[in-house]
XYZ file of C-alpha atoms in Angstrom:
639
model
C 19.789 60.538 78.987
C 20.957 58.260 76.388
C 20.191 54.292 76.302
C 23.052 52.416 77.021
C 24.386 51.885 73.310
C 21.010 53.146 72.668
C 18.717 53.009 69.885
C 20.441 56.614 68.685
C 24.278 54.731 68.940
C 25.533 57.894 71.405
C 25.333 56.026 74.604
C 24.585 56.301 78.103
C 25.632 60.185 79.461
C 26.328 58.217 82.879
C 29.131 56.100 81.180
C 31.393 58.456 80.554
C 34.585 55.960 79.903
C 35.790 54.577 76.442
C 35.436 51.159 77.395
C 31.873 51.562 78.940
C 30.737 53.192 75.524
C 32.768 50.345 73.469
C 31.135 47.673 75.543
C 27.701 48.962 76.246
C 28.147 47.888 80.211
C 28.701 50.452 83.091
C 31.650 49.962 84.768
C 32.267 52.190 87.544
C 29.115 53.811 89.186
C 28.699 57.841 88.215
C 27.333 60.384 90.793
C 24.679 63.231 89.120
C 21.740 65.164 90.793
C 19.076 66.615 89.842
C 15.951 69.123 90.897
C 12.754 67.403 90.644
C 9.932 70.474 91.734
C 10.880 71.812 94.966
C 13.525 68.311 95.978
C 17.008 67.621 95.032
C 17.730 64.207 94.510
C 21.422 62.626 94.384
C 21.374 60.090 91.909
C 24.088 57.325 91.599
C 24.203 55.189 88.482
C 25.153 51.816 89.427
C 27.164 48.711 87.409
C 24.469 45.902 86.889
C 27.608 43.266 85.908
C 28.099 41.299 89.236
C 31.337 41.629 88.449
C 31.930 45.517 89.061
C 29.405 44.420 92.440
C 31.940 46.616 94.493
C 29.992 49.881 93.489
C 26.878 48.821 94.179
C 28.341 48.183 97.193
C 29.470 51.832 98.200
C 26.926 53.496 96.633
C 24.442 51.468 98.995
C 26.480 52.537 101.731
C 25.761 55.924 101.153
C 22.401 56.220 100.033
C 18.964 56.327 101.549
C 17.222 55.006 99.096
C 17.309 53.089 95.925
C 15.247 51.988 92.849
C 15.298 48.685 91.774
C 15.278 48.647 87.868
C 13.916 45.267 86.331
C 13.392 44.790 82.636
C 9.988 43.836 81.701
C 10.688 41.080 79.437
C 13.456 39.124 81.427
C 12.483 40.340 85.224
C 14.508 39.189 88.017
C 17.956 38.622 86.917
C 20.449 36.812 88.312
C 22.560 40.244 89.513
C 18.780 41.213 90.735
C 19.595 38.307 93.465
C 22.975 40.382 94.582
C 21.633 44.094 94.569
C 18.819 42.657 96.393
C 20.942 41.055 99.251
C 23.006 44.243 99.238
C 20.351 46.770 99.720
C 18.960 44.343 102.981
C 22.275 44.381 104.230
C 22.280 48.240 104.500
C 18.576 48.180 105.069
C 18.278 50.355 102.009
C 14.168 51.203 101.413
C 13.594 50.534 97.894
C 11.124 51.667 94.724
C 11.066 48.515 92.044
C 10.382 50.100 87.895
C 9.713 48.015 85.642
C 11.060 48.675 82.201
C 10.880 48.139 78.803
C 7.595 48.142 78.498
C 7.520 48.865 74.824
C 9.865 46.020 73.917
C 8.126 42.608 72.478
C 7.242 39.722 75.371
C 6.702 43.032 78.242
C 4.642 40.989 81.094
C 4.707 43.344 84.704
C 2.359 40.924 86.347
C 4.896 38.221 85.827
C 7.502 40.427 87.333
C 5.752 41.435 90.289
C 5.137 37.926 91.134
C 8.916 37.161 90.493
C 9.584 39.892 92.950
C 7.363 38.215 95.595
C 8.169 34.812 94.985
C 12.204 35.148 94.216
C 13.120 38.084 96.337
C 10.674 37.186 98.789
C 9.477 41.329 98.317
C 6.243 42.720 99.873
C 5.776 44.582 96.513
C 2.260 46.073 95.165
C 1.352 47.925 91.334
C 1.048 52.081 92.430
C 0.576 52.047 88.205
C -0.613 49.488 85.066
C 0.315 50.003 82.052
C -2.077 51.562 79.209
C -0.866 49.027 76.097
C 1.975 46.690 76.260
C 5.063 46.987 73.213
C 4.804 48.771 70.561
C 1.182 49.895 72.020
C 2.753 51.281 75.078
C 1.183 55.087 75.233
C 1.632 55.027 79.588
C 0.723 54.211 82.671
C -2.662 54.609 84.809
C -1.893 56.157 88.455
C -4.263 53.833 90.490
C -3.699 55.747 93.210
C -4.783 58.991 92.098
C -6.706 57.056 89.507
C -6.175 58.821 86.559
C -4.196 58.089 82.874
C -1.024 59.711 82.358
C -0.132 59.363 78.338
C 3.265 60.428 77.599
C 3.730 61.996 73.858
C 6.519 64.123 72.142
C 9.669 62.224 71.223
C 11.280 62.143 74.761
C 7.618 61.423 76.598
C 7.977 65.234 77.839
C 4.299 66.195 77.025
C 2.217 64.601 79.472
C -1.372 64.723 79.205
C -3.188 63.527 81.929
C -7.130 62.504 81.602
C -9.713 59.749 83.450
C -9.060 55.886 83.116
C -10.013 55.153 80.017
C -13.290 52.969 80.037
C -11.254 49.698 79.088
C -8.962 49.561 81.651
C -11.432 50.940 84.768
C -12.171 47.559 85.908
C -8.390 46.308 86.388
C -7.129 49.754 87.359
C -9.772 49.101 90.300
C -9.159 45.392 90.721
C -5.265 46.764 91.635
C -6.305 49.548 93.630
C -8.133 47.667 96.169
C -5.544 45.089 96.416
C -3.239 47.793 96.904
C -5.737 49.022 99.710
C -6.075 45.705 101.299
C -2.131 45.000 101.357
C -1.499 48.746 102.940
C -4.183 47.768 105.713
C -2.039 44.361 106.796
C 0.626 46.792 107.680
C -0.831 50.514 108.664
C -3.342 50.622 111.733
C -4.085 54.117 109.348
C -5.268 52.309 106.611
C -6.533 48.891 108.229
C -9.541 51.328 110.406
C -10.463 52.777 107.065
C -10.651 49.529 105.532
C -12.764 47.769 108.264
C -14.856 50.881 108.006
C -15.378 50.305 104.282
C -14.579 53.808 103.811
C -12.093 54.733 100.595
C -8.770 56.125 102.220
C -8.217 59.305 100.099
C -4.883 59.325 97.437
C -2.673 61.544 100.256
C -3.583 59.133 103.364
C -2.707 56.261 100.567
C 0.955 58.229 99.637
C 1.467 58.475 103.982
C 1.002 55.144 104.313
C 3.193 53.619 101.710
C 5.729 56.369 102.328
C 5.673 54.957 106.268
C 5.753 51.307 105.194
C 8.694 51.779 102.274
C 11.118 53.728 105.037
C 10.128 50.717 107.572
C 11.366 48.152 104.859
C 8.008 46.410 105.097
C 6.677 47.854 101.103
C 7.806 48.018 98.135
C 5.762 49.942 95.394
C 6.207 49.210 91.964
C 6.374 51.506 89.550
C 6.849 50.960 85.342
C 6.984 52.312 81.652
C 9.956 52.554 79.579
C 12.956 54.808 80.070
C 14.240 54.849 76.431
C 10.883 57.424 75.652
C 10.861 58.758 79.070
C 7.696 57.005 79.523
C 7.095 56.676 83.362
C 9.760 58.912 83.980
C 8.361 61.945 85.666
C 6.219 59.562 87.516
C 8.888 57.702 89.176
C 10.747 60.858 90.210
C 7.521 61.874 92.253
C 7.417 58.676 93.947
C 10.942 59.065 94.923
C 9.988 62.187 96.153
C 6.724 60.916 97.840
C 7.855 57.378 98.807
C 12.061 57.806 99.756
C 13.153 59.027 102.947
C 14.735 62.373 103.199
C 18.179 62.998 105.075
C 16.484 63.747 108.552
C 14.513 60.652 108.032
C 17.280 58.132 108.319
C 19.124 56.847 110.842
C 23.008 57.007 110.269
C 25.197 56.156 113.406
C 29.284 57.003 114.040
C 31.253 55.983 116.599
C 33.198 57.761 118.865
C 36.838 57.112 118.916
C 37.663 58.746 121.896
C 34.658 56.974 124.159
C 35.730 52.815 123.343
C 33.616 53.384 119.978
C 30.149 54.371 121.714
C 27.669 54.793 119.043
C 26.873 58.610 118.214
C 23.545 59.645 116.450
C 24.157 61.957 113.566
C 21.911 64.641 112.739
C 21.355 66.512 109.595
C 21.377 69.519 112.053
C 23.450 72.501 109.885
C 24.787 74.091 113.582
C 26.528 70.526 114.338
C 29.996 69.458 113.335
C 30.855 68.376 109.536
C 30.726 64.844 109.737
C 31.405 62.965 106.174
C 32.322 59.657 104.714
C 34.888 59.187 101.917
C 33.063 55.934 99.667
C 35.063 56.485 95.961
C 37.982 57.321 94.591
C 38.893 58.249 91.062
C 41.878 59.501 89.367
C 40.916 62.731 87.651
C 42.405 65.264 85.374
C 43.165 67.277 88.485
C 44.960 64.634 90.288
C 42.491 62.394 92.704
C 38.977 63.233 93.077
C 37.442 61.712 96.046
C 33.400 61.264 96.505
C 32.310 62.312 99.999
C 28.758 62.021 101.278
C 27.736 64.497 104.036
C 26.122 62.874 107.341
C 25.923 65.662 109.644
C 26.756 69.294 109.416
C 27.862 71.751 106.202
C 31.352 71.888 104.626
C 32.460 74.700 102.828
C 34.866 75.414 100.010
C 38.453 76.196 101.795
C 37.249 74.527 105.331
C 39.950 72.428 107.439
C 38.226 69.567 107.817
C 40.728 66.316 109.738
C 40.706 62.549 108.235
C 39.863 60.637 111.407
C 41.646 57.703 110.317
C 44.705 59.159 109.340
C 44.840 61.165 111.923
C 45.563 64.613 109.387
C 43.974 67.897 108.635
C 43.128 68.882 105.027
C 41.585 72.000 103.484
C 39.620 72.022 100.982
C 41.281 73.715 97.937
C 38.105 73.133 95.932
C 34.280 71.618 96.017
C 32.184 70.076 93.108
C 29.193 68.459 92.480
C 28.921 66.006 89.511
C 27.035 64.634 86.964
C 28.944 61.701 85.765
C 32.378 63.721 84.411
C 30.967 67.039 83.939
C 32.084 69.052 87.576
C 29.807 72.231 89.016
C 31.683 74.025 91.377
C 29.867 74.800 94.808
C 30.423 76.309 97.559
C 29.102 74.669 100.348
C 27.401 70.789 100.946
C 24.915 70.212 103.613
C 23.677 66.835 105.011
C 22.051 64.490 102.190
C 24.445 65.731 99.805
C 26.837 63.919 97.519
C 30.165 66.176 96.810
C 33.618 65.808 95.258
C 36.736 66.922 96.707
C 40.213 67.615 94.825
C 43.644 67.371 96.441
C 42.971 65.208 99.492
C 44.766 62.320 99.793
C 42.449 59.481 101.507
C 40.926 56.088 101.168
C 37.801 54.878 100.394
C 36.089 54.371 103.692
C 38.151 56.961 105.299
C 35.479 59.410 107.746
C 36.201 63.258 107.772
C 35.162 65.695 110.929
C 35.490 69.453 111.764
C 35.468 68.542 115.451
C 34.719 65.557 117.296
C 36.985 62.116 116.768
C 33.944 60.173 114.953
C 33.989 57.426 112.439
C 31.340 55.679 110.242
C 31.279 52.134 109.806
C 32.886 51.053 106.129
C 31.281 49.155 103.855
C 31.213 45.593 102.967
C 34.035 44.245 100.717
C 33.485 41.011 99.438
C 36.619 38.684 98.422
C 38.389 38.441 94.788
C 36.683 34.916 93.318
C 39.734 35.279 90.732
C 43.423 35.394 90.090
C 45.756 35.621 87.303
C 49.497 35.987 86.821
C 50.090 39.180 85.240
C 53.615 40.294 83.747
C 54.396 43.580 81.828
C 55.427 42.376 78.078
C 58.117 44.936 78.155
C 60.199 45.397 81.388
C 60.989 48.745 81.039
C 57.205 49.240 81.938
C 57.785 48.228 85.299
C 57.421 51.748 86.320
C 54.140 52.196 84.747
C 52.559 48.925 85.694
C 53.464 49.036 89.272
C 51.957 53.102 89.170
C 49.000 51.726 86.924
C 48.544 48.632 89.839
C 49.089 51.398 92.801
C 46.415 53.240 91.563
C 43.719 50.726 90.283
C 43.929 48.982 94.337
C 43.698 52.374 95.639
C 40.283 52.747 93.581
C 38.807 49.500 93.557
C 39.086 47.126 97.045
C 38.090 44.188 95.302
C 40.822 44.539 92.598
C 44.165 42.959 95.064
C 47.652 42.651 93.769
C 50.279 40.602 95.740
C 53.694 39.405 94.816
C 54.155 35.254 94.980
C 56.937 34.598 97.322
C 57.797 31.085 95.524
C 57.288 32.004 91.916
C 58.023 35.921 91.843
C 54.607 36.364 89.546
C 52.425 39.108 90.376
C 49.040 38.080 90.903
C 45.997 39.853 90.189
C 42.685 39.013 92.112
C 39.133 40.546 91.418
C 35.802 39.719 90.999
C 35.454 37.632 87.699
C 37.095 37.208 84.362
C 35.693 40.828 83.175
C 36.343 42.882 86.260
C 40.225 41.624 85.564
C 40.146 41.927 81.639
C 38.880 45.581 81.991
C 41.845 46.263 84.162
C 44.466 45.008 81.732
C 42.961 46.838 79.245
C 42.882 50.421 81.159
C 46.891 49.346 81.715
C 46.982 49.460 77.899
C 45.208 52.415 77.290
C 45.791 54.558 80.340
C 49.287 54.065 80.985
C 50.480 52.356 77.739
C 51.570 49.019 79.466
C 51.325 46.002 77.175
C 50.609 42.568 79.684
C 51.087 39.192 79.379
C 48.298 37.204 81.831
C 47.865 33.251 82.457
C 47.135 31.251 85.053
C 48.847 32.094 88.170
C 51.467 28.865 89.290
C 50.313 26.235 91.674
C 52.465 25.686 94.409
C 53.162 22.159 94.878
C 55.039 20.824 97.315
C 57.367 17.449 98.143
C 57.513 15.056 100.680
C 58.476 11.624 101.661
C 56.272 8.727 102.504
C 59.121 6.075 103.715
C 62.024 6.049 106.264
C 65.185 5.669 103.558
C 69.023 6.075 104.859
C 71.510 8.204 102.992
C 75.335 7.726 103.169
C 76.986 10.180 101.053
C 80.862 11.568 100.612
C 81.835 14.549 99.059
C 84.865 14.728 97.863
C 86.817 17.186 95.637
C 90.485 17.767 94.905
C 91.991 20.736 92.675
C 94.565 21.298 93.551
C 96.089 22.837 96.675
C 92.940 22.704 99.983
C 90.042 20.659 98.421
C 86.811 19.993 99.646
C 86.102 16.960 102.158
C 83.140 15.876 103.915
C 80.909 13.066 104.307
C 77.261 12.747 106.131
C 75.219 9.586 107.201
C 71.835 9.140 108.643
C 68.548 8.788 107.641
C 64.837 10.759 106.539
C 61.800 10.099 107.791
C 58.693 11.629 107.031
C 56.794 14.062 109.867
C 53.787 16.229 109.863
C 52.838 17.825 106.729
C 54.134 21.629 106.165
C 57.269 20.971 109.128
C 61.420 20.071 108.376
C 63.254 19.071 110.897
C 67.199 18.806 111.488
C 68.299 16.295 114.337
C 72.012 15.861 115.245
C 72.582 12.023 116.526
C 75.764 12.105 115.676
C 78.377 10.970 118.327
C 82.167 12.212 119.643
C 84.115 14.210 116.983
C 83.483 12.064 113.593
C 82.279 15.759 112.300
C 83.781 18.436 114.107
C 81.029 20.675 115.929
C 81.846 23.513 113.833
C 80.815 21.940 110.946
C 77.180 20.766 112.002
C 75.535 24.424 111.661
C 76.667 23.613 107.969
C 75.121 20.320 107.490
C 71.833 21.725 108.812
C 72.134 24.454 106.637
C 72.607 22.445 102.906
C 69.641 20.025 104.489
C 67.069 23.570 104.455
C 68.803 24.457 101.127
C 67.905 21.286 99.489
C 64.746 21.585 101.071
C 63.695 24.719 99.179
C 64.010 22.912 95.881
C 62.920 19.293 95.439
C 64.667 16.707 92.944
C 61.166 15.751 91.416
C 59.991 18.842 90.102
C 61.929 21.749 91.937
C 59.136 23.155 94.481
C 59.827 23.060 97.877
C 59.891 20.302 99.973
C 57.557 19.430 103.380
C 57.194 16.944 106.647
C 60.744 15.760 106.611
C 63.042 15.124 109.330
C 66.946 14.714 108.495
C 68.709 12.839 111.053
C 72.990 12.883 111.249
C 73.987 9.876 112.951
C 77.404 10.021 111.988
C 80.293 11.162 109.450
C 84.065 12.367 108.371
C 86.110 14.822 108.170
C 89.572 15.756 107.004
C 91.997 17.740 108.874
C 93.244 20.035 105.743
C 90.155 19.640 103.026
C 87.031 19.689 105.211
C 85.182 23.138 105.153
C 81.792 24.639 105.606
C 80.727 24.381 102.061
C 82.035 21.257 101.696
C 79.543 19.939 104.518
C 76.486 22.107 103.176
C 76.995 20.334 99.785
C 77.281 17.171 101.567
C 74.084 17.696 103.095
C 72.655 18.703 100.086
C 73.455 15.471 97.284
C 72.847 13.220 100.971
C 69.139 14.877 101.091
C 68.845 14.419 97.079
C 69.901 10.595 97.257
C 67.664 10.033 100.297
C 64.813 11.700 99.351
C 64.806 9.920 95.570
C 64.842 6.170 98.015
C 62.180 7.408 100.724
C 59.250 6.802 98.367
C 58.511 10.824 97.437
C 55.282 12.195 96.514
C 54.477 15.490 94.908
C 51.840 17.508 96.662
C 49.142 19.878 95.786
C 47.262 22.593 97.506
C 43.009 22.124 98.608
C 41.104 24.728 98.942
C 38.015 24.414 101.338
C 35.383 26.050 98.687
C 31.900 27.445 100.118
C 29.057 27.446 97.186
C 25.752 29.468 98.064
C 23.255 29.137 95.478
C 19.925 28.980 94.492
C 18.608 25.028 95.766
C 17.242 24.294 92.259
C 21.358 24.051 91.247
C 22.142 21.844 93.632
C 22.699 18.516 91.732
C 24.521 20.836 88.769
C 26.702 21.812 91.584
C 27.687 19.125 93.055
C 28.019 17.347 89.567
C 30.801 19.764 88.546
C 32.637 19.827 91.822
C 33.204 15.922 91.161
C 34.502 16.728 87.721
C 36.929 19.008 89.206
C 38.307 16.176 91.853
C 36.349 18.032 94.484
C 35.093 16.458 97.303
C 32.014 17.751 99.232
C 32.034 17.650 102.938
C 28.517 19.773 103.824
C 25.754 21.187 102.626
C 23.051 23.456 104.104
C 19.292 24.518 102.868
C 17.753 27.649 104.001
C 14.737 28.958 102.549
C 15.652 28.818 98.608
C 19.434 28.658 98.571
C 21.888 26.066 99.229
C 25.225 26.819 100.870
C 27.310 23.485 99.907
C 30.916 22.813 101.362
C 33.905 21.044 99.378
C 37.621 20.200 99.160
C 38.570 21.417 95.720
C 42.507 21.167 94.427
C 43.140 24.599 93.271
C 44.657 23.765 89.794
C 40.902 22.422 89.519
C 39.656 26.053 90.358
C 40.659 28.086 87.936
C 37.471 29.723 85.552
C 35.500 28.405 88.366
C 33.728 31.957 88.694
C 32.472 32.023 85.194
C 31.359 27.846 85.356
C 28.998 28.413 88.349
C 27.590 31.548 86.760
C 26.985 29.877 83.462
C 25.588 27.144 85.237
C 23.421 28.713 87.807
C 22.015 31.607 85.365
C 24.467 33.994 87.607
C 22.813 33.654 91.006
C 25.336 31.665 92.651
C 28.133 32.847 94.333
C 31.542 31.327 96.275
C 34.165 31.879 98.516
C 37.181 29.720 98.796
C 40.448 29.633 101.495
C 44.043 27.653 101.833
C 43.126 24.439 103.382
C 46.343 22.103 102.995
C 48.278 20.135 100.405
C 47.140 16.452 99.876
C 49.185 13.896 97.613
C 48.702 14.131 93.890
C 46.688 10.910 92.579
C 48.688 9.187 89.891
């Protein structure tokens, strides 16, 4: 495979859209396999932008096992911090590679110590490197304890020979360390080493292999994957290190027994049981990515969507590798298919028999919004299709319709994750947007008692209008509007008062100061007038309405804006940064909370002060820290 925007200008063959090759990112995660000696691995390519974080998410979900890829010069990165709290949270047993070995600056030690003292990893050398940069001919297997050199312009001749003489003495030095961290955890391992006997290479491979699948190890493997360097070696320790289907634990539950947990078995005899984690618009209509759990499915099987409660055959059955299809004709447990013509959602569970569903993945919630209009409104069509689809794909991309302003806002994960979206509009479905800042809602309210007295009066001839309301405001609990009749006898005929209350919520919706609605006022009617011939309905209501406007204008008004109650987890070192910029932005924090090396810090934030908020704390905390923000309540504007 390629380099992303490689060295050779083609790309990555895993990033098969326009925009990932323009850009040089990965954007949506690709599913491939491949046969490495007598295993087949399924491989999916994941996003590293913490903005795209949803596919790491359901690709975690689905997998047994993962490799952690680090660069050698830069080492743990601040999206490093995220993958790493995803794969705990699916208790995902990880390999770590270390890469870009050849490039200038390469250190692995100081990586390896970054993954024990950042990530807070168990993680030992299985390899060290023969020559760092441009000197970088391979890797020694300390292990086996022999030199693999990698040669031919893709690193596929591999010629294997002893340690040479130079690097014996480290190549041991990490071997018994190796030994002596293996013996902490495996009783295996720790008799041998109490023994001082020298655990042979295959009792070394059991031992890690038990340890890795227990999430108690992680071995560390390196080279370079421009050259292929390291490669072939890394694809055996999947092999040797990563658990196989029947290895791993997956659980369902039972819809028809209150949810009891059911253990799934890779068992061929049992019933199909498979979870629906991707969705994609294809050329063939919707291709959906399934993983098998339990069972075999086979092309032209009616297979039932537990959640939807429907049957579906199976028209047809791929495999993929990245946009490139292979039709097959039957999956078995471990395996990642796709399926055409089955209309689903992501996290949706299929069975051939029993009513079973899988637990769905974590979705973490949009950090970012933006009002986003079609340029053209004949587009409407499109853009609503083009919206439809994206939410359908993506459940961190959310669209919703502002009830006050009529904008349609669009939430996701950070400024890119909302950019690329717009721009797949534009190319996809030729929809030309307009985006901003989505409107804050203010709101209005009173802060005195004030008395209104108002007559409305209108002749034109023939029945005019006639009717005139007095009483006061007062102001009440924030986000309530009351109506109170006080009035007494017939001074405004009963009829009539349904149509005072009515112009008092009318006025309400739009405020004199700067038209959004109004809150925490009570209108009281303590008296008024009518006229036999002239008085009407709508002459009350607008009665009601001018007495609210000239009352509310002498009752001391305020304008209001909305707090949000903003939660910041980040690393501690950030913490005065933090706490620095929320006071810029008006915020005021209310908690904070250290555990370990992370802070989680709590704060009352006006929205209007939120927006780019997402891209500030990454730039400030080198992309490791993360927040979360909810509707708290309005609080007066300060002059």
């Amino acid at each position: 495979m390629h380099e992303v925007r490689g060295k050779d200008g083609v790309g990555a063959v895993m990033d098969s859209m326009d925009l990932e090759r323009e850009k040089g990112i990965t954007i949506k995660s690709a599913a491939t396999y491949t046969r490495w000696k007598d295993h087949t691995i399924n491989i999916i390519d994941t996003p590293g932008h913490v903005d795209f974080t949803i596919e790491v998410e359901r690709a975690l979900r689905v997998l047994d096992g993962a490799i952690m890829v680090l660069c050698g010069v830069a080492g743990v990165q601040s999206q490093s911090y995220t993958v790493d709290r995803q794969m705990k949270r699916y208790n995902v047993p990880r390999l770590a590679f270390i890469n870009k070995l050849d490039r200038v600056g390469a250190n692995p030690v100081h990586v390896l110590n970054q993954l024990r003292e950042k990530l807070k990893l168990n993680a030992w050398l299985t390899q060290i490197p023969i020559g760092l940069n441009a000197d970088h001919a391979g890797v020694v297997d300390v292990i086996e304890q022999k030199a693999h050199f990698f040669e031919g312009d893709n690193g596929e001749n591999i010629r294997t020979e002893p340690i040479p003489e130079s690097l014996k003495a480290d190549a041991e030095a990490v071997r018994s360390q190796l030994i002596e961290a293996l013996a902490d955890l495996d009783e295996h391992i720790a008799e041998k080493f109490l023994a001082e006997e020298d655990p042979t290479p295959q009792e070394l491979r059991a031992a890690i292999r038990k340890q890795t699948i227990a999430l108690r190890f992680v071995p560390v493997f390196m080279g370079s994957a421009f050259k292929n360097k390291g490669v072939q070696l890394l694809l055996d320790g999947v092999c040797d290190y990563l658990p196989q289907p029947d290895e791993v634990v997956n659980n369902a539950l039972d819809a028809d027994k209150d949810e009891a947990v059911v253990k799934l078995s890779p068992d061929p005899s049992k019933p199909f049981v498979g979870l629906a984690f991707k969705l994609e618009e294809g050329r063939f209509g919707q291709l959906t990515y399934m993983r098998v759990y339990q069972g075999v499915i086979k092309k032209g099987d009616l297979i039932t969507n537990i959640n939807k409660d429907k049957k579906v055959k199976l028209p047809r059955l791929v495999r993929m590798h990245s946009e490139q299809m292979e039709e097959v004709a039957e999956a078995r447990a471990g395996d990642i298919v796709a399926l055409f013509g089955v209309d689903c959602s992501s996290g949706d569970t299929f069975t051939s028999g029993p009513r079973l569903t899988m637990t769905s993945m974590f979705v973490p919630e949009p950090v970012m919004s933006l009002a986003c209009t079609p340029k053209v409104r004949g587009d409407s069509s499109n853009f609503n299709k083009a919206l439809a689809r994206f939410q359908k794909e993506d459940p961190t991309f959310r669209v919703h319709t502002d009830q006050e302003s009529g904008q349609t806002i669009i939430s996701g994960m950070g400024e890119l994750h909302l950019e690329i979206y717009v721009e797949r509009m534009r190319r996809e479905y030729n929809v030309d947007c307009v985006v901003g800042h989505p409107q804050v809602n203010y709101r209005e309210t009173i802060t005195n008692r004030a008395d209104f007295d108002y007559l409305h009066k209108k002749q034109s001839g023939g029945a005019g209008q006639y009717g005139r309301v007095t009483g006061y405001m007062e102001p009440i609990e924030m986000g309530k509007a009351e109506f109170k009749n006080d009035s007494f006898g017939n001074s405004i005929p009963p009829e009539y008062i349904s149509a005072v209350e009515k112009g008092f919520r009318e006025a309400m919706e739009k405020g004199p100061l700067i038209g959004f609605p109004c809150s925490g006022v009570r209108f009281v009617l303590t008296d008024g007038a009518s006229h036999v011939v002239d008085s009407s309905e709508l002459a009350f209501r607008l009665a009601a309405t001018y007495a609210f406007r000239q009352g509310f204008m002498n009752a001391s008004p305020k304008i209001l804006e909305p707090v949000m109650e903003v939660e910041i987890a980040a690393p501690t070192e950030f913490q005065g940064t933090i706490v620095g910029q929320l006071n810029k932005r008006r915020g005021v924090v209310t908690g904070s909370e250290a555990d370990s090396d992370f802070v989680k810090i709590n704060a009352d934030v006006p929205l209007r002060e939120m927006f780019g908020y997402s891209t500030d704390l990454r730039s400030m905390t080198q992309g490791k820290g993360e927040f979360s923000m909810e509707y708290k309540t309005h609080q007066m504007v300060l002059p």
